[in-house]
Coordinates of C-alpha atoms in Angstrom, one line a residue:
M24 CA -0.1 0.5 0.3
I25 CA 1.6 3.3 -1.3
D26 CA 1.4 6.4 1.2
I27 CA -0.4 9.6 -0.8
I28 CA -2.2 12.6 0.2
L29 CA -4.3 14.2 -2.1
T30 CA -4.8 17.4 -0.8
E31 CA -7.9 19.4 -2.5
E32 CA -6.0 21.4 -4.9
K33 CA -4.5 17.8 -6.2
Q34 CA -8.0 16.8 -5.7
S35 CA -9.4 19.7 -8.4
R36 CA -6.7 19.1 -10.8
L37 CA -7.3 15.3 -11.0
F38 CA -11.4 15.6 -11.5
N39 CA -10.4 18.7 -13.8
L40 CA -8.0 16.3 -15.7
V41 CA -10.7 13.6 -15.7
D42 CA -13.7 15.8 -16.5
R43 CA -12.1 17.4 -19.4
E44 CA -10.5 14.5 -20.9
L45 CA -12.8 11.6 -20.5
I46 CA -16.1 12.5 -18.8
K47 CA -17.1 15.2 -21.6
N48 CA -16.2 12.3 -24.3
G49 CA -18.7 10.5 -23.2
V50 CA -17.1 8.4 -20.5
E51 CA -19.6 6.7 -18.1
H52 CA -17.4 7.1 -15.0
V53 CA -13.4 7.1 -14.2
F54 CA -11.2 5.8 -10.8
L55 CA -8.0 5.4 -10.0
V56 CA -7.1 2.3 -7.4
D57 CA -4.0 1.4 -5.7
T58 CA -2.7 -1.8 -6.8
A59 CA -4.5 -3.2 -3.1
G60 CA -7.3 -2.0 -4.5
N61 CA -8.3 1.1 -2.8
L62 CA -10.1 3.4 -4.3
V63 CA -8.3 6.8 -4.8
F64 CA -10.3 8.9 -6.6
E65 CA -13.4 8.4 -8.8
K66 CA -15.7 10.7 -11.2
G67 CA -18.2 9.8 -13.2
N68 CA -22.4 8.9 -13.2
Y69 CA -22.2 5.0 -11.9
P70 CA -23.5 4.6 -8.2
L71 CA -20.7 4.9 -5.8
E72 CA -22.0 1.7 -4.0
D73 CA -20.7 -0.2 -7.4
V74 CA -17.1 1.4 -7.8
L75 CA -16.2 0.7 -4.6
P76 CA -16.5 -3.4 -5.2
L77 CA -15.4 -2.5 -8.6
A78 CA -12.5 -1.2 -7.1
A79 CA -11.0 -4.0 -5.2
L80 CA -12.2 -6.3 -7.7
S81 CA -10.3 -4.4 -10.2
A82 CA -7.5 -4.4 -8.1
A83 CA -7.3 -8.6 -7.8
N84 CA -8.2 -8.8 -11.6
F85 CA -5.0 -6.8 -13.1
G86 CA -3.3 -8.7 -9.9
A87 CA -4.4 -12.5 -11.3
T88 CA -2.9 -10.8 -15.5
A89 CA 0.1 -9.8 -14.0
E90 CA 0.7 -13.5 -12.4
I91 CA -0.2 -15.0 -16.3
A92 CA 2.3 -12.4 -17.8
R93 CA 4.8 -14.0 -15.1
L94 CA 3.7 -17.6 -16.0
V95 CA 4.1 -16.9 -20.2
G96 CA 6.8 -14.7 -19.8
E97 CA 6.4 -11.1 -20.0
E98 CA 6.9 -8.8 -17.4
D99 CA 3.8 -7.4 -17.1
F100 CA 0.2 -6.7 -19.1
T101 CA -0.1 -2.9 -18.7
L102 CA -3.7 -2.8 -20.3
L103 CA -6.7 -5.0 -19.8
F104 CA -10.5 -4.4 -21.5
H105 CA -13.6 -6.2 -20.9
K106 CA -16.0 -5.7 -23.6
G107 CA -20.0 -6.0 -22.6
E108 CA -23.3 -5.6 -24.0
K109 CA -23.9 -2.7 -22.5
Y110 CA -20.5 -1.2 -20.6
N111 CA -16.8 -1.4 -21.6
L112 CA -13.9 -1.8 -19.0
H113 CA -10.7 -0.4 -19.8
F114 CA -8.0 -1.0 -17.1
S115 CA -4.6 0.7 -17.6
K116 CA -1.6 0.4 -15.4
I117 CA -0.6 4.1 -13.8
G118 CA 3.2 4.3 -12.6
D119 CA 4.1 0.9 -10.7
Q120 CA 1.5 1.5 -8.1
F121 CA -1.9 2.5 -9.6
I122 CA -4.9 1.5 -12.3
L123 CA -6.9 3.3 -13.9
V124 CA -10.4 2.3 -14.7
I125 CA -12.8 3.3 -17.5
L126 CA -16.5 2.6 -17.5
F127 CA -17.7 3.3 -21.0
D128 CA -20.8 2.4 -23.2
K129 CA -20.8 1.7 -27.0
T130 CA -21.1 5.4 -28.4
V131 CA -17.4 5.8 -27.1
S132 CA -14.6 4.2 -29.0
L133 CA -11.9 2.2 -27.4
G134 CA -9.4 4.1 -29.6
L135 CA -10.5 7.4 -27.8
V136 CA -10.6 5.7 -24.4
R137 CA -6.5 4.8 -25.2
Y138 CA -5.4 7.5 -26.5
K139 CA -6.6 9.8 -23.8
I140 CA -5.0 7.4 -21.4
S141 CA -2.0 7.9 -23.2
K142 CA -2.0 11.9 -23.7
I143 CA -2.9 11.9 -19.1
S144 CA -1.4 9.0 -17.7
G145 CA 1.8 11.4 -17.2
D146 CA -0.3 14.1 -15.8
L147 CA -2.5 11.9 -13.7
I148 CA 1.5 10.3 -11.6
N149 CA 2.7 14.1 -11.3
I150 CA -0.2 15.4 -9.8
L151 CA -0.6 12.1 -7.6
M152 CA 3.4 12.0 -6.6
G153 CA 3.9 15.8 -7.1

């Protein structure tokens, strides 16, 4: 578990970044968890009571996938994608200790989500660790 302090100013910067790059482009919900499953921040329209278990399960899913990567000789898989009937989930490793989870429907393209994640991942780390 990592110790981070999210000041009000950092939270505001995170929310503005996620809102501008993802939520305003049609993404339903965005949340960041640490690799232990602790919710760091979340923004969007999905109910919080569903986000909390999703955060823990996302970290477990990513941990299982890391073990699969190790078994096939990869150091790590840096992203996961689950396609559903209504929603899709995209998981990206951000730095060594965080997982960014994006919930979006079929009106948002996977390419846009991947582009936006690559665009903001450095800024997310800078805000979190700065």
